[in-house]
Short mmCIF file of C-alpha atoms and ligand atoms in Angstrom, two decimals:
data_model
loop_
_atom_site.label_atom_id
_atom_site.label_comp_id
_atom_site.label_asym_id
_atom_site.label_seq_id
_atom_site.Cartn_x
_atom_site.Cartn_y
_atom_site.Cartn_z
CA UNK A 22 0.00 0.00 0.00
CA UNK A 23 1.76 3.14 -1.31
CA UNK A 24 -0.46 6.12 0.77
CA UNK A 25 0.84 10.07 1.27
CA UNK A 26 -0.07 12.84 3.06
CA UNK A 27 -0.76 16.24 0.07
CA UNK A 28 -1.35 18.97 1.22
CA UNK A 29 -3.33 21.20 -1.37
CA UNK A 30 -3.35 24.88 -1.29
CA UNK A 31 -5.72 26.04 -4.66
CA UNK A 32 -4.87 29.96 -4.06
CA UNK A 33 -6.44 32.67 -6.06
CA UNK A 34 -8.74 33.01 -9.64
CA UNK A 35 -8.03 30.07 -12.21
CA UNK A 36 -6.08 28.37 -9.00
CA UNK A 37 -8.99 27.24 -7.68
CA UNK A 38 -10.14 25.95 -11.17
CA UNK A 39 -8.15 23.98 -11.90
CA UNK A 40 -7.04 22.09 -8.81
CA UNK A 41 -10.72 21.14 -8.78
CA UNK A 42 -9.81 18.59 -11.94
CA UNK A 43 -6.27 17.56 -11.24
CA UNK A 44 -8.07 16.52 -7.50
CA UNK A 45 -10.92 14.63 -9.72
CA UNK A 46 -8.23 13.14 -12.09
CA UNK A 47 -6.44 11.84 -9.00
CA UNK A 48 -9.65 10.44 -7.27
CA UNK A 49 -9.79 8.48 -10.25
CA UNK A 50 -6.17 7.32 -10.08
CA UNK A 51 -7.28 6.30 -6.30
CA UNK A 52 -10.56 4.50 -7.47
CA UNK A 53 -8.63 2.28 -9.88
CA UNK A 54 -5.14 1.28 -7.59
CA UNK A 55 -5.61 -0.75 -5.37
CA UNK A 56 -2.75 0.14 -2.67
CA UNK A 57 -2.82 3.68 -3.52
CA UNK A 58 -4.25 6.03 -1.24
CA UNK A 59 -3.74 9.64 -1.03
CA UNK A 60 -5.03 12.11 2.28
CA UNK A 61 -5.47 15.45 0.87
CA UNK A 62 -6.17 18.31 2.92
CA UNK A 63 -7.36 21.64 1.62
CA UNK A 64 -5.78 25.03 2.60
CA UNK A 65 -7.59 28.26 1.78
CA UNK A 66 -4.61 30.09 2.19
CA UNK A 67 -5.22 32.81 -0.16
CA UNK A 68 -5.87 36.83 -0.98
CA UNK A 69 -9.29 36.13 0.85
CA UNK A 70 -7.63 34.81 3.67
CA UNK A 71 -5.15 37.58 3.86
CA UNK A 72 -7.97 40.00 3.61
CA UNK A 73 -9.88 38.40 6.40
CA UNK A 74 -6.07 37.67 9.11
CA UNK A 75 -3.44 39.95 7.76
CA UNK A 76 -1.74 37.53 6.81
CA UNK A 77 -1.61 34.83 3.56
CA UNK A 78 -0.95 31.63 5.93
CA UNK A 79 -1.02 30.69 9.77
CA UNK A 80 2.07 31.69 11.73
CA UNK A 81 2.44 28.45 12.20
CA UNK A 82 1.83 27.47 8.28
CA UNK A 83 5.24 26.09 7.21
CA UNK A 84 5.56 23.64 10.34
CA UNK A 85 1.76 22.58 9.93
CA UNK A 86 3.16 21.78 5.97
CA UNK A 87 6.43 19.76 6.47
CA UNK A 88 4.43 16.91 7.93
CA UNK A 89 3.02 16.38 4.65
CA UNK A 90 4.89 14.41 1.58
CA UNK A 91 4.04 16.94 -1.00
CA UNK A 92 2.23 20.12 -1.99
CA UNK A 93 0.06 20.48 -4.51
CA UNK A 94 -0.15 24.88 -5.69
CA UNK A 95 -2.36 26.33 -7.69
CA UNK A 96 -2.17 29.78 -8.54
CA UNK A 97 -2.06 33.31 -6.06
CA UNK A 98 -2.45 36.88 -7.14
CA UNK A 99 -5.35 39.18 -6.54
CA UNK A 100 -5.28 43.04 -7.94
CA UNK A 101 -6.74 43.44 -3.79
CA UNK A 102 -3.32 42.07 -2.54
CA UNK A 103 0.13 44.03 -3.76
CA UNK A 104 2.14 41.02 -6.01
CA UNK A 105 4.73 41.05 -3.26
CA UNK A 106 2.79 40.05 -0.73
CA UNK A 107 1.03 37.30 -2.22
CA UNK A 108 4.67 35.55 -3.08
CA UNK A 109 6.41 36.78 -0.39
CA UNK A 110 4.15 35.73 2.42
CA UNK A 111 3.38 32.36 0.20
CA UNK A 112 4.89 30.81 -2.48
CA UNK A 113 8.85 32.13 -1.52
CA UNK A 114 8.62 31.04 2.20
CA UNK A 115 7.60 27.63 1.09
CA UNK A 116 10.71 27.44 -1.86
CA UNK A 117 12.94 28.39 0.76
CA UNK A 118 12.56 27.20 4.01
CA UNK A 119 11.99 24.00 2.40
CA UNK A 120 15.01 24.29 0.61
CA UNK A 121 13.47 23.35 -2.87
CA UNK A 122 16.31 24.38 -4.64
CA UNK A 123 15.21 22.98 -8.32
CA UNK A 124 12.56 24.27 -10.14
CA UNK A 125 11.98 21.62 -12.74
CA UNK A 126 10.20 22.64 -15.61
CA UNK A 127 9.47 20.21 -18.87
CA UNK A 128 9.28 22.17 -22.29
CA UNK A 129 8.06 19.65 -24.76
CA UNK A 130 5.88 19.71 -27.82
CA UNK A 131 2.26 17.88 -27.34
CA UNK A 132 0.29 16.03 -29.65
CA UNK A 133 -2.36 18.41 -31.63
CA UNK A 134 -0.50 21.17 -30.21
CA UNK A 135 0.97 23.71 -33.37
CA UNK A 136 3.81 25.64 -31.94
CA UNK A 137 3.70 29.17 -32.84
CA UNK A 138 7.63 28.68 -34.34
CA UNK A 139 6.43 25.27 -36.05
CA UNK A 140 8.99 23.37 -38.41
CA UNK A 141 7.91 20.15 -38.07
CA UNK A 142 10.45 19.08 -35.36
CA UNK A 143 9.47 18.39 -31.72
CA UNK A 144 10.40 20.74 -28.95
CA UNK A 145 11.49 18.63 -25.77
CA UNK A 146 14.52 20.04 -22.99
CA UNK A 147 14.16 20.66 -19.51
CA UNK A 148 15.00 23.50 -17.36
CA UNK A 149 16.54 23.54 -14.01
CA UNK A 150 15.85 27.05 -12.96
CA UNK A 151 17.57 27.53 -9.17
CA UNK A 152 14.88 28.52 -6.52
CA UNK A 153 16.08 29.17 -3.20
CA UNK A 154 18.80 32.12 -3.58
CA UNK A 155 20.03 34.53 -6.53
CA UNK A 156 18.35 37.29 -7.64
CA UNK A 157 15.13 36.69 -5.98
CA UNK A 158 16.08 37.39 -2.51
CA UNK A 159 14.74 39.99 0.21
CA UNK A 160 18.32 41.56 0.88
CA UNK A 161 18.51 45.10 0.31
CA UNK A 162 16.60 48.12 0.96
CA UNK A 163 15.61 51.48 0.65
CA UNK A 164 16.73 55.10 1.77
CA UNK A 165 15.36 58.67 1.73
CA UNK A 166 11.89 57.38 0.53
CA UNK A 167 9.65 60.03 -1.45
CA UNK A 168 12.53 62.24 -1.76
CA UNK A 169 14.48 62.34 -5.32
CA UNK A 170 17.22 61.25 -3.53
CA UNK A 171 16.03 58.07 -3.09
CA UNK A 172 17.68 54.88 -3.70
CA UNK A 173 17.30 51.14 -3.57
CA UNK A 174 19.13 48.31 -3.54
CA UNK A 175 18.48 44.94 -4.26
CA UNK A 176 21.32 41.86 -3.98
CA UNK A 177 21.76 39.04 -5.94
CA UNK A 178 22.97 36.19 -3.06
CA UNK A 179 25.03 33.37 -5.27
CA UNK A 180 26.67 30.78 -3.31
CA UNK A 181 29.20 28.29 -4.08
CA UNK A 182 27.06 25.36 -2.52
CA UNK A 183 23.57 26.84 -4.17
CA UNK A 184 25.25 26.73 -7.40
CA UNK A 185 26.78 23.76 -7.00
CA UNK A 186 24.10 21.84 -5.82
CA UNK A 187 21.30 22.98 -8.92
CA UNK A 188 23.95 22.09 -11.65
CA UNK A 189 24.74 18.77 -9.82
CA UNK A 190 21.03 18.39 -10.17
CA UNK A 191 20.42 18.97 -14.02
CA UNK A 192 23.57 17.06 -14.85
CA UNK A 193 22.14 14.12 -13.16
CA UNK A 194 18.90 14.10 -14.51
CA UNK A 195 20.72 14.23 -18.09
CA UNK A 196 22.81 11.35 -17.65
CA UNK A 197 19.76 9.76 -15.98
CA UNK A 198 18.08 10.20 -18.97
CA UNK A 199 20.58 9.52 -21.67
CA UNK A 200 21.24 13.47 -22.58
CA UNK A 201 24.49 14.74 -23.98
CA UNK A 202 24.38 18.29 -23.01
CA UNK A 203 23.53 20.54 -20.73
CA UNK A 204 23.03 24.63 -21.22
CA UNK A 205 23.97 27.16 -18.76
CA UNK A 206 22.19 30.42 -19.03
CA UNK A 207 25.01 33.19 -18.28
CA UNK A 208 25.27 37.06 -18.24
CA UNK A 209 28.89 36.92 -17.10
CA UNK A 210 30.18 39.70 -19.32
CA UNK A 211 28.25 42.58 -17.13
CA UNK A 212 26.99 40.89 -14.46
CA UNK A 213 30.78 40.21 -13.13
CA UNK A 214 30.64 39.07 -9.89
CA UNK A 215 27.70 36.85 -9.13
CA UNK A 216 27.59 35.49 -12.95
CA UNK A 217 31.18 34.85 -12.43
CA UNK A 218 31.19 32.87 -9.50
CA UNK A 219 27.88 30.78 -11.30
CA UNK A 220 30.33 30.28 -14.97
CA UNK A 221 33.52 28.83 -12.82
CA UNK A 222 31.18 26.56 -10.77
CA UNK A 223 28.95 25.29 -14.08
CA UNK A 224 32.25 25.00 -15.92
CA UNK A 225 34.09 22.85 -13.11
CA UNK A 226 31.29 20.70 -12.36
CA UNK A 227 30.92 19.35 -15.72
CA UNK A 228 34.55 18.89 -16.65
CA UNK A 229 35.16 17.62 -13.64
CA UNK A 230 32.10 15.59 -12.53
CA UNK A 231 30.51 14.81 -15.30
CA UNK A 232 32.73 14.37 -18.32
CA UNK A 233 30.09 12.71 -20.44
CA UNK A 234 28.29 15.88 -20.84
CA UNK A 235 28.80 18.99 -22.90
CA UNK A 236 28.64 22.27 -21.35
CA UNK A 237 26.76 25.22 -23.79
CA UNK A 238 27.34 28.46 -21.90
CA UNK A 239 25.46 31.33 -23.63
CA UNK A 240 24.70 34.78 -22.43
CA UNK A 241 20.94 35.60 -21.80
CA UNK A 242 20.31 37.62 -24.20
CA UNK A 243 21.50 35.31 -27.10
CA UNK A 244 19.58 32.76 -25.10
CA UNK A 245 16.25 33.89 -25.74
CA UNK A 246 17.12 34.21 -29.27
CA UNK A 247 18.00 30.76 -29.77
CA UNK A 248 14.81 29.23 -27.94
CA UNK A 249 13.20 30.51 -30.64
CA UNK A 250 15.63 29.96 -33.60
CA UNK A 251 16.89 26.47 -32.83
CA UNK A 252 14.25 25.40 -29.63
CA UNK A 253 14.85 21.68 -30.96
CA UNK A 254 18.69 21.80 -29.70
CA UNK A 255 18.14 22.29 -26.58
CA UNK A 256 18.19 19.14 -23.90
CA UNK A 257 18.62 20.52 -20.29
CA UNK A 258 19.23 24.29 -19.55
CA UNK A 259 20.45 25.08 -16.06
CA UNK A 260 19.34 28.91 -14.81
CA UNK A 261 19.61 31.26 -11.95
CA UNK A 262 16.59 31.88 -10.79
CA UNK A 263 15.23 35.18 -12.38
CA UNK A 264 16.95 33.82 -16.00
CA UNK A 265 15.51 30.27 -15.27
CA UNK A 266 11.88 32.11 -14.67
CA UNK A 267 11.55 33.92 -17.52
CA UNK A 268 13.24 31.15 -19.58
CA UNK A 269 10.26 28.59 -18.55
CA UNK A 270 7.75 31.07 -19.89
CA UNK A 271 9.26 31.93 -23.25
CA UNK A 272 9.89 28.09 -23.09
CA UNK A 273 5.90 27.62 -22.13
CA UNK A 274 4.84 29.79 -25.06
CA UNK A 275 7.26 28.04 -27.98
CA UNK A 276 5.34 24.90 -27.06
CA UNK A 277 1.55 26.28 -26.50
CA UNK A 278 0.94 28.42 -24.07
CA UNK A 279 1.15 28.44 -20.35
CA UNK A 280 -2.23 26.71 -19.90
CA UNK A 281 0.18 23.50 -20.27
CA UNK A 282 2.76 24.34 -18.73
CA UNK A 283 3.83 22.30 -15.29
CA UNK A 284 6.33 22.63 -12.79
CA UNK A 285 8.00 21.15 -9.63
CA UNK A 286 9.98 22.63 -6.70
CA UNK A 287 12.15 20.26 -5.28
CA UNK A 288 14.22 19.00 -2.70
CA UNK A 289 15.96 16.66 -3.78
CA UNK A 290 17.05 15.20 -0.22
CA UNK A 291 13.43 14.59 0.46
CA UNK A 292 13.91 15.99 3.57
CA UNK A 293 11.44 18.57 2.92
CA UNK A 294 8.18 18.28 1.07
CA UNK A 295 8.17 19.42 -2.63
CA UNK A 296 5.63 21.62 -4.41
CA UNK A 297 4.07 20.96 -7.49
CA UNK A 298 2.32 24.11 -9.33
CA UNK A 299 1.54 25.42 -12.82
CA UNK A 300 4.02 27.86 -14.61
CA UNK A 301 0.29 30.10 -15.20
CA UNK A 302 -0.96 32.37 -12.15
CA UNK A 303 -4.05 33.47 -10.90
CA UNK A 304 -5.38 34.70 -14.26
CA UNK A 305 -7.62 37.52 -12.94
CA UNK A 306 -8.68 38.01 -16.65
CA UNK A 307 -9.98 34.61 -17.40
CA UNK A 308 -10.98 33.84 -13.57
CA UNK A 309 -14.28 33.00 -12.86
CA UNK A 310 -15.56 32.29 -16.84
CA UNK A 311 -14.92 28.42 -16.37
CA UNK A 312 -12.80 28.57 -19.32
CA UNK A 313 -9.15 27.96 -17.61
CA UNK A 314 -7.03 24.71 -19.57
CA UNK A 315 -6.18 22.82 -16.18
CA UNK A 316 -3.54 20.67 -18.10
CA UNK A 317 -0.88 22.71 -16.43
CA UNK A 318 -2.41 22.15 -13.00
CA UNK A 319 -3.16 18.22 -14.21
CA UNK A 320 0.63 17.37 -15.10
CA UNK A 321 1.89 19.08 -11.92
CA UNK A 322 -0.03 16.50 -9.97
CA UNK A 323 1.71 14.10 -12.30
CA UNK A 324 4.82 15.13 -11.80
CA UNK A 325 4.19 15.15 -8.11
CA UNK A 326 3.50 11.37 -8.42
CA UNK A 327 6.50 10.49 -10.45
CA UNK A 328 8.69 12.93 -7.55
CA UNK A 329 6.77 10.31 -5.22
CA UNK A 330 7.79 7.28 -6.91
CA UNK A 331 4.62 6.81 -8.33
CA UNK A 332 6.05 7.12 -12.25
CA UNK A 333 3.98 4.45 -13.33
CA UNK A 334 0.66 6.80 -12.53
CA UNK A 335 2.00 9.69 -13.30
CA UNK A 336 2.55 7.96 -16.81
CA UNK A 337 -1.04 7.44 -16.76
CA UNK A 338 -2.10 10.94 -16.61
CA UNK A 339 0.37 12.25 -19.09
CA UNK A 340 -0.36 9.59 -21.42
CA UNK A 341 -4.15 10.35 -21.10
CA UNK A 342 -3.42 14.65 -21.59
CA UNK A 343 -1.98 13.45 -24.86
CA UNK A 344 -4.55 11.34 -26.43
CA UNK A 345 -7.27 14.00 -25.61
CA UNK A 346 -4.85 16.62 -27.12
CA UNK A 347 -4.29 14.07 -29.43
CA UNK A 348 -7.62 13.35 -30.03
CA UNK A 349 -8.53 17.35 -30.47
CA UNK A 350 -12.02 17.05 -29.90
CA UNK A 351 -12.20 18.79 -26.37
CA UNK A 352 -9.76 21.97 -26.39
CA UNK A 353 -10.01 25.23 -24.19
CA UNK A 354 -10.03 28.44 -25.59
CA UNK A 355 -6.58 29.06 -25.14
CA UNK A 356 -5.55 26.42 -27.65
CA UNK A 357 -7.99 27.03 -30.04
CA UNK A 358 -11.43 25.27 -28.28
CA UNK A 359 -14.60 25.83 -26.50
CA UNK A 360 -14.25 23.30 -24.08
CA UNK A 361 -14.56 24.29 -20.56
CA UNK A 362 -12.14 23.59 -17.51
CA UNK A 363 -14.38 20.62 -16.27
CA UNK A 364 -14.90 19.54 -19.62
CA UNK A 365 -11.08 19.14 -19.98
CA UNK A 366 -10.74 17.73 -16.63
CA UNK A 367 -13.48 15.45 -17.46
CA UNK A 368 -11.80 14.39 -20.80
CA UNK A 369 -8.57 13.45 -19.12
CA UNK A 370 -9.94 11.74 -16.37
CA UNK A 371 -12.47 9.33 -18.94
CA UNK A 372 -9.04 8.73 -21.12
CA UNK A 373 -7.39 7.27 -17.59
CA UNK A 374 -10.29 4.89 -17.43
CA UNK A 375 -9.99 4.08 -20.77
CA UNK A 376 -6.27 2.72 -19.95
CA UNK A 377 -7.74 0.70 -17.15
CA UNK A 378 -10.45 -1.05 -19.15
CA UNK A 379 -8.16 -2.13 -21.87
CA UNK A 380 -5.71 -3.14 -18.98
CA UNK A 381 -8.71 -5.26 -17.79
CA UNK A 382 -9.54 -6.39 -21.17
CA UNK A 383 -5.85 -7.69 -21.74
CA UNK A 384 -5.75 -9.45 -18.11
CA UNK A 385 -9.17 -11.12 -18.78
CA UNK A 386 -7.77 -12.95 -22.22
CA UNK A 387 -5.32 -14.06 -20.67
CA UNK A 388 -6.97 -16.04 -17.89
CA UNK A 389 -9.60 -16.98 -20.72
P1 LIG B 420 -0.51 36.42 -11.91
O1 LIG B 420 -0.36 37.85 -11.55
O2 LIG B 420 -1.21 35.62 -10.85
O3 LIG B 420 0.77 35.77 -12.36
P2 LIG B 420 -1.27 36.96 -14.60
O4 LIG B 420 -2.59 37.06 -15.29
O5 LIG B 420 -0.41 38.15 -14.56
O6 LIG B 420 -1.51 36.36 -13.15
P3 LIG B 420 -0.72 34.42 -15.67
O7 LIG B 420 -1.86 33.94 -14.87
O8 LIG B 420 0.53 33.66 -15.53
O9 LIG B 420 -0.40 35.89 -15.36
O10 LIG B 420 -1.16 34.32 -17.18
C1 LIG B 420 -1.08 35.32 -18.20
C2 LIG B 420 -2.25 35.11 -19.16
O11 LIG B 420 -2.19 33.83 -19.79
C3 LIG B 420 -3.57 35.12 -18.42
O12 LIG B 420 -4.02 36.41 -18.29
C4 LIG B 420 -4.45 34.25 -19.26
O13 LIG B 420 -5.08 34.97 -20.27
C5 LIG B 420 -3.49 33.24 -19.86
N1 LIG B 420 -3.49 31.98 -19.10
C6 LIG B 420 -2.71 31.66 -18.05
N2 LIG B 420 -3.00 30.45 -17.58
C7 LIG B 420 -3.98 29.96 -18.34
C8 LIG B 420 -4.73 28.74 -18.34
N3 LIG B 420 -4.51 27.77 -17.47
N4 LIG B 420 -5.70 28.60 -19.28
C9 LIG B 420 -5.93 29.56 -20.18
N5 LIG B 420 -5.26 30.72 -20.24
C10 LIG B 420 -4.31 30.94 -19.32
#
């Protein structure tokens, strides 16, 4: 019996969409297993729920969430609650205290899916973007406020052992999975100190560590270029973490749109729960019209599965998004449909049961 403790926190707008189907798809996972059992408890932790406290979770939030195996996100943002608060008070406490260093997120062309830079050949590279430190950190500050003498600052914190350990990461997961190169996103020529410190660590790593693989190292700029000149020669790109997030959304849009795009924050040591969330946000445009694709939310919970060592199930789901895709017959507006969220969620979920008739179908010939 394989059971876990996921903790699911469905946040703002199209969050709370779309959790609603990847919870249905995996109730149907549940139905079907028989030693599979997952206890899911809700979390309104929210803009509502900042509105109402003063605060977007419980003081005692993140020790009431590392007893769990996993956390399933869906979206937070709310035009009533300033950006920073929301992923301040949220989403970066979480990523850091629980020291989920990688953000993994999957770029890869679907079936019935046209990329907007279509040639014909499928998209499919990963990116490691780092998560706990870099250029997203709360050092810094500001001085003689209103006044036009007023000045911020903001730091970029690099360190030798957060570099070294989100490299060590992607190059593992490429010679896990048979890849020959791996990509560094750089900005070392004006960017000297932090950028630096990342190219010497990237470039000793590999040559040192991992031989096998070939180290790209391309400034940022040229970067986005090539995603969309040559997207199809890419196989893992390791990022900091403001490079590696606005890599995964150019990378989102060359393959559809960020209604299916997934992602995971790990820690790799397990020693902390992981969180699984869409690339997408709240949505506040599209919130509330049923119209949301939850195949981003959907393959997070699949990729939460596979981080559980549940791969076999989370095969199931991201074999069932393609045939629907696939399929084309149920599409949300955002790829080119009418379908709406549940209908989506619906379709995904009957193409899972589908796998487990025609798994019953081959077990009954054979005992026929
Ligand atoms: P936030 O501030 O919470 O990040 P946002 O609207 O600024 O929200 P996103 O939610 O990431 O940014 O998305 C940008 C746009 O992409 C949305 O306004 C919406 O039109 C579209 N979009 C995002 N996610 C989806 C989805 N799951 N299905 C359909 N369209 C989506």
């Amino acid at each position: 019996m394989t059971e876990f403790k996921i903790a699911v926190i469905p946040g703002d707008g199209i969050g709370v969409e779309v959790m609603a189907e990847a919870l249905k798809v995996l109730s149907v996972l549940e139905e079907h297993e028989q030693d599979f059992v997952l206890h899911k408890e809700n979390f309104e932790w929210s803009s509502d729920y900042y509105l109402e406290h003063g605060r977007m979770m419980p003081e005692d939030g993140l020790v009431t969430l590392q007893s769990y195996d996993a956390i399933l996100f869906g979206a937070i943002g709310d035009a009533r609650v300033p950006d920073d608060v929301t992923i301040w008070e949220l989403i970066m406490p979480i990523r850091k205290q629980f020291q989920q260093y990688v953000n993994f997120r999957p770029v890869k062309s679907l079936p019935g899916i046209t990329s907007p830079l279509s040639n014909g050949d499928d998209i499919d590279f990963v990116i490691f973007r780092e998560n706990a430190e870099g250029e997203y950190s709360n050092s810094g500050g500001r001085m003689f406020e209103t006044q036009h003498s007023e000045m911020a600052i903001q730091n970029t914190i690099m360190t030798t052992a957060g570099i070294e350990r989100i490299v060590k990461a992607a190059c593992e997961y490429a010679e896990k999975n048979g890849k020959k190169k791996v990509t560094s996103a750089t900005k070392s020529n004006a960017i000297i100190h932090s950028m630096k410190l990342w190219d010497e660590h990237v470039k000793r790593i590999i040559k040192n560590e991992y031989p096998n693989l070939a180290l790209e190292s391309i400034y940022i700029d040229a970067l986005v270029a090539y995603f969309v000149q040559r997207p199809q020669s890419f196989e893992v790109v390791v990022a900091s973490n403001l490079f590696g997030d606005i890599l995964s959304d150019l990378g989102s849009g060359i393959v559809g749109g960020l209604g299916l795009s997934p992602s995971a924050n790990i820690n790799p040591e397990k020693q902390f729960p992981s969180m699984f969330e869409p690339v997408h946000g709240s949505a506040p445009d599209i919130a509330g019209k049923e119209i949301a694709n939850p195949i981003a939310q959907i393959w997070s919970a699949a990729l939460m599965l596979d981080h559980l060592g549940r791969a076999d199930l989370s095969a199931k789901i991201i074999n069932a998004i393609e045939s629907v895709l696939l399929e084309g017959k149920i599409k949300t507006a955002d790829i080119g449909g009418n379908a709406t969220t549940e209908q989506m969620g619906a379709a995904i979920s009957d193409k899972i049961i589908e796998q487990y008739a025609i798994k019953e179908d081959e077990e009954s010939k054979i005992w026929t």
